[in-house]
Short mmCIF file of C-alpha atoms in Angstrom, two decimals:
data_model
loop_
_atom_site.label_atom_id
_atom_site.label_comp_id
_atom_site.label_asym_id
_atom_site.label_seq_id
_atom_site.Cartn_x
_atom_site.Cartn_y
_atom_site.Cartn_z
CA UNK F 1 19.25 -4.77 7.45
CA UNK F 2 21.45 -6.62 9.57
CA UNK F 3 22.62 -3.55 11.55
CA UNK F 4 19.31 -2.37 12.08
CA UNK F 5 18.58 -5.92 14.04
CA UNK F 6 15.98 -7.38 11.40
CA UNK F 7 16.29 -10.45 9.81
CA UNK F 8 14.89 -10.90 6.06
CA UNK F 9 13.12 -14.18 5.08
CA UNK F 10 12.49 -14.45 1.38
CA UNK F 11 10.26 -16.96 0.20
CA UNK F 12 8.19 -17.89 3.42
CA UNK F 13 4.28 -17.70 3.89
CA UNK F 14 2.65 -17.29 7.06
CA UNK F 15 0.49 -19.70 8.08
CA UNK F 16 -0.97 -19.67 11.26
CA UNK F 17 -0.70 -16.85 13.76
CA UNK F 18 -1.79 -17.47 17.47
CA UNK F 19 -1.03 -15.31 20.94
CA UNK F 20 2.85 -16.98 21.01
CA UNK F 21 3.63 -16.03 17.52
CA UNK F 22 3.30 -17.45 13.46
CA UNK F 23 3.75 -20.26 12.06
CA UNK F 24 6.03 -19.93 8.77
CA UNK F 25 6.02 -22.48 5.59
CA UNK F 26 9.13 -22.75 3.34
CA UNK F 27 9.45 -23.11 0.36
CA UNK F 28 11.02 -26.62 0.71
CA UNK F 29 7.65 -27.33 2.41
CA UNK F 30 8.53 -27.31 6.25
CA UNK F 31 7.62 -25.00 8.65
CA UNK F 32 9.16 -22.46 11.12
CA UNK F 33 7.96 -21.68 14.80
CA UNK F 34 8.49 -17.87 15.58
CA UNK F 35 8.14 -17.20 19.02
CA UNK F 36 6.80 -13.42 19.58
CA UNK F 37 4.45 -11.71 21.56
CA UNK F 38 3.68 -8.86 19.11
CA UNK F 39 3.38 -9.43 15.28
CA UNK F 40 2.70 -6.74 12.73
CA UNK F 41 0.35 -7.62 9.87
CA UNK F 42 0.76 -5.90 6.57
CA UNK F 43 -0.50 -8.17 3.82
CA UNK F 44 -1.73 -6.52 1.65
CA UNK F 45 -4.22 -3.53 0.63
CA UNK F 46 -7.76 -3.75 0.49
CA UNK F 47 -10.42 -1.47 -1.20
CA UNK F 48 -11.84 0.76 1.18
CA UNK F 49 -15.62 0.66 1.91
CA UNK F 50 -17.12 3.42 -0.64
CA UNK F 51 -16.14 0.76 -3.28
CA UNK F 52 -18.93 -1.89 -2.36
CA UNK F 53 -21.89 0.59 -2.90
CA UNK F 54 -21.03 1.08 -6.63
CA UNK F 55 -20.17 -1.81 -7.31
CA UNK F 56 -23.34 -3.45 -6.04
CA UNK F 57 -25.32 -0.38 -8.01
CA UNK F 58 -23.72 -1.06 -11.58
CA UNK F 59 -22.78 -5.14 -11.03
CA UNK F 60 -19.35 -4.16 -11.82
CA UNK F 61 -17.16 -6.93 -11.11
CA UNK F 62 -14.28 -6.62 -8.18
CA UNK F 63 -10.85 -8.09 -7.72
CA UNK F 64 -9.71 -10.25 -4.72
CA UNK F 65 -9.13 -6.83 -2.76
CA UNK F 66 -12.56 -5.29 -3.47
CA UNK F 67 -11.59 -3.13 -5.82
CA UNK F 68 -13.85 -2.09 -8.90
CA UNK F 69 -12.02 -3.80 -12.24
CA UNK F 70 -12.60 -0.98 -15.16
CA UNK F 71 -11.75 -0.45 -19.10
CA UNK F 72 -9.03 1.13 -20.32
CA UNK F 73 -10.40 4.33 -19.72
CA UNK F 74 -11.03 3.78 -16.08
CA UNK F 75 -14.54 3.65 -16.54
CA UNK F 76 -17.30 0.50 -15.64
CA UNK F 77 -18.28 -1.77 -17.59
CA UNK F 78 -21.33 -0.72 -19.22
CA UNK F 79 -21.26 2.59 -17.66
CA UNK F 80 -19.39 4.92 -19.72
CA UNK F 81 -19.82 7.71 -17.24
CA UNK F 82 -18.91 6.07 -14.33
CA UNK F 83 -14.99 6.01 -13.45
CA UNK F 84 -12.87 4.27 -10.98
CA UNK F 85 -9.65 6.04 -9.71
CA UNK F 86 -6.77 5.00 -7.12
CA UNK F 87 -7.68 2.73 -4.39
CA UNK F 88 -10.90 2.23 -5.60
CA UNK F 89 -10.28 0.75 -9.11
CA UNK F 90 -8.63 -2.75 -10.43
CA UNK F 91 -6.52 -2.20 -14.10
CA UNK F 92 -3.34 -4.02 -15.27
CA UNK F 93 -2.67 -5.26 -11.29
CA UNK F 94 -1.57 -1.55 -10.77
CA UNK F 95 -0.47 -1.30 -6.91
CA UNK F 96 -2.26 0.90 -4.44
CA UNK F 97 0.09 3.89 -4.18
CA UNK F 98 -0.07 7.03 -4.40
CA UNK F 99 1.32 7.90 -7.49
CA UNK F 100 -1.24 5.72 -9.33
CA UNK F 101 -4.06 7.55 -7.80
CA UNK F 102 -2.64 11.03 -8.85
CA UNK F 103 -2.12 9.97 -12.53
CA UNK F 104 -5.43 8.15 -12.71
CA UNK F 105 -7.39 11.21 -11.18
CA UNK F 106 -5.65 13.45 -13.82
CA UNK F 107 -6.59 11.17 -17.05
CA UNK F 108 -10.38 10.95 -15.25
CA UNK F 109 -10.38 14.59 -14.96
CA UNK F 110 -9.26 14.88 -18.48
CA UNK F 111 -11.66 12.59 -19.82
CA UNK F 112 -14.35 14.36 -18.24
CA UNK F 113 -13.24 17.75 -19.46
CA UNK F 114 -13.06 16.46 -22.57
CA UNK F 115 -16.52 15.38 -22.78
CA UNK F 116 -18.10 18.39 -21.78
CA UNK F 117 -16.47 20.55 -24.17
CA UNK F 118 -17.68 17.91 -26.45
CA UNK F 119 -13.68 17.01 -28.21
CA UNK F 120 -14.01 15.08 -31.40
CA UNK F 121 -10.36 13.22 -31.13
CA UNK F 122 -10.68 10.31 -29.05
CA UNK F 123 -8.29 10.41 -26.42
CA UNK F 124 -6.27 7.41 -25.63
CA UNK F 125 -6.10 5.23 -22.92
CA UNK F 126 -5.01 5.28 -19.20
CA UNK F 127 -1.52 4.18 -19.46
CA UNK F 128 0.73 4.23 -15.97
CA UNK F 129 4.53 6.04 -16.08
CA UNK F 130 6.13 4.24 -13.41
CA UNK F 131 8.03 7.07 -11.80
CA UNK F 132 9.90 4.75 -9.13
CA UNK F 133 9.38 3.80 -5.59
CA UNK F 134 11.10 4.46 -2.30
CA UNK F 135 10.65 3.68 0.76
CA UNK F 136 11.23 4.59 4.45
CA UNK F 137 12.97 2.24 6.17
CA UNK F 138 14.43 3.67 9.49
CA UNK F 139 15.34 7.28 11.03
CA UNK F 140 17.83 8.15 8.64
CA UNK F 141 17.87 5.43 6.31
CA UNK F 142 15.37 4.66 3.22
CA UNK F 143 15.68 3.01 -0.34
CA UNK F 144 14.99 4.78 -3.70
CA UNK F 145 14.52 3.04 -7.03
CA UNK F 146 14.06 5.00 -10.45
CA UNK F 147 14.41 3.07 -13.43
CA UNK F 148 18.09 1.69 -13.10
CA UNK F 149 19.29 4.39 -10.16
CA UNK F 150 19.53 2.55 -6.86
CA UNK F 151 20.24 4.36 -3.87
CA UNK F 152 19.55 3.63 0.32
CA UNK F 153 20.80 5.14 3.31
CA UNK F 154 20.80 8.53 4.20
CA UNK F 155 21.08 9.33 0.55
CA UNK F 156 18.01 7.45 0.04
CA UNK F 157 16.16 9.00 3.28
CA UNK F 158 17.41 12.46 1.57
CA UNK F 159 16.12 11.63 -1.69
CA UNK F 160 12.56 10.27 -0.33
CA UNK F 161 12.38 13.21 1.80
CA UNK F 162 12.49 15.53 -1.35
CA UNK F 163 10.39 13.92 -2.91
CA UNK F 164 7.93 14.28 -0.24
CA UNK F 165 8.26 17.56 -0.10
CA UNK F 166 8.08 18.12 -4.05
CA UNK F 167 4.33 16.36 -4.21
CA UNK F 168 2.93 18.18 -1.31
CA UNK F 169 0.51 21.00 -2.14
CA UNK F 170 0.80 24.70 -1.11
CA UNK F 171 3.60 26.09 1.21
CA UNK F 172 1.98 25.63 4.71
CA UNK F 173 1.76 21.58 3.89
CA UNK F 174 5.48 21.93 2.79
CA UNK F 175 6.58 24.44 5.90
CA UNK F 176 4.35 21.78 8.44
CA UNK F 177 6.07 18.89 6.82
CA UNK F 178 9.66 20.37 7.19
CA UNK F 179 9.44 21.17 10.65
CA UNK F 180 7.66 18.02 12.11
CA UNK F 181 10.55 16.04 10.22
CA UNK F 182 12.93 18.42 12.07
CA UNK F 183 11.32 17.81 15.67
CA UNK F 184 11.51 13.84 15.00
CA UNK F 185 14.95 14.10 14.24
CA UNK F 186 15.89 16.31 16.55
CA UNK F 187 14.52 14.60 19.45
CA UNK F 188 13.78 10.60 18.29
CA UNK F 189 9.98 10.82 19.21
CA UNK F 190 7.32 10.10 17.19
CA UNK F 191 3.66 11.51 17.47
CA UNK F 192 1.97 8.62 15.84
CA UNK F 193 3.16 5.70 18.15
CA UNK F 194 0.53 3.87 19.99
CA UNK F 195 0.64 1.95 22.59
CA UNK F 196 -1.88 -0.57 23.70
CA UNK F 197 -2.31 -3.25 26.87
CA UNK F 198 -4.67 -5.86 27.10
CA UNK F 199 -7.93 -5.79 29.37
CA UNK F 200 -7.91 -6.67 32.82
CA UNK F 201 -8.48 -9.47 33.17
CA UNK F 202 -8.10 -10.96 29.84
CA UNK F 203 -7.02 -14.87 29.06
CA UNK F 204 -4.75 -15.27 26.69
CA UNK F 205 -6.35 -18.02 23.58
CA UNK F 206 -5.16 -21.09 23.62
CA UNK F 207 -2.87 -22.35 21.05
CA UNK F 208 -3.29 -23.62 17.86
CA UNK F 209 -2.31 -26.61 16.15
CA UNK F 210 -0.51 -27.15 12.94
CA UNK F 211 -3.34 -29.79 12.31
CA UNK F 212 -6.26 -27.45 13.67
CA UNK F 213 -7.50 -24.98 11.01
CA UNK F 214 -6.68 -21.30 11.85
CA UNK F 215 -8.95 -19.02 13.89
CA UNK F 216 -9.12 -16.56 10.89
CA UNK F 217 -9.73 -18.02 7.72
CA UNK F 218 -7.90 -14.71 6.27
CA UNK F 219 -5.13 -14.95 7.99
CA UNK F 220 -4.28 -18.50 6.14
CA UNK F 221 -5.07 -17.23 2.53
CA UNK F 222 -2.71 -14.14 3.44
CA UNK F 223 -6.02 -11.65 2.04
CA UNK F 224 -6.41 -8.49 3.31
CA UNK F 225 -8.53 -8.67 6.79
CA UNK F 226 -12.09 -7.01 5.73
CA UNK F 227 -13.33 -4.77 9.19
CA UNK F 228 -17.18 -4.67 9.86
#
């Protein structure tokens, strides 16, 4: 990470965050002063919205991110018919990634297939095959891990981009994919950069105090940021 310009610190919290930058706890229990003008927030994962309605229709309790906590058969507490997949259920402390949404919808569907056709075997319950993660980490580099196989790099943006490919559906998603990859690479740009400015006219907030309490209570408990 060094080459790239980016400086790793393990074991740190953020604690405050104002319009000059956050305020970082150790470990050792003192506290860091990062001076920045832009900071990018990615705490955590929260349930998205369709997640509240059912839960307030069935009382079904919900973890810290909103989502719905189920049995071992993904379904809600006292509703047998009712089942929770991906983002929107809470089992084991299974991450929100993609992977466990694809197995979970498959066991659901299977479940519910085999209730129709009215199977007397009892299948079993949802159980998660970790297939490894990887992730992209600049053009041209990423980091792969399956099981005890480590790779980064360009092997590991090679790898990632295979598997991409491998667990997108149909030909056209695979062909669109391909060349869009192709055109980034080619020429550097990116379509989904964004660039904003701040109004006319617009004061910047004052800062705040170690002593003060944050502006957003969230922000201090490091918990997903809920949107109205």
């Amino acid at each position: 990470m060094d080459d790239l310009g980016v400086e790793v610190h393990l074991r740190s919290i953020v604690t405050q965050v104002d319009d000059r930058g956050p305020t970082v706890s150790r470990k050792d229990g003192g506290s860091d002063r990062v001076e920045a003008r832009t900071v990018l927030w990615t705490a955590g994962v929260e349930a998205p919205p369709p997640a509240t309605a059912p839960a307030r229709a069935t009382g079904a309790e919900q973890d810290r991110a909103g989502r719905i906590r189920v049995q071992p058969d993904l379904s809600v507490a006292g509703h047998p018919r009712i089942r929770m997949v991906g983002d929107l259920m809470s089992l084991d402390e299974l991450p929100g990634l993609a992977e466990v949404a694809m197995q979970s919808g498959a066991y659901a569907g299977r479940r519910i297939r085999h209730s129709v056709e009215g199977g007397t075997r009892e299948p079993r319950p949802f159980r998660y095959l970790d297939l490894g993660s990887a992730a992209y980490i600049s053009r041209g580099r990423a980091v792969v891990k399956m099981g005890r196989f480590h790779a980064s790099g360009r092997v590991g943006r090679l790898i990632r981009l295979f598997i991409h490919i491998v667990f997108l559906t149909g030909f056209r998603s695979r062909a669109g994919a391909l060349l869009s990859w192709a055109v980034v690479f080619a020429s550097g740009s990116r379509r989904e950069r964004a660039f904003t400015a701040a109004a006319p006219g617009a004061t910047a907030a004052p800062p705040v105090s170690p002593s003060s309490p944050p502006a957003d209570p969230a922000v201090a408990r490091n918990e997903p940021r809920r949107s109205a």
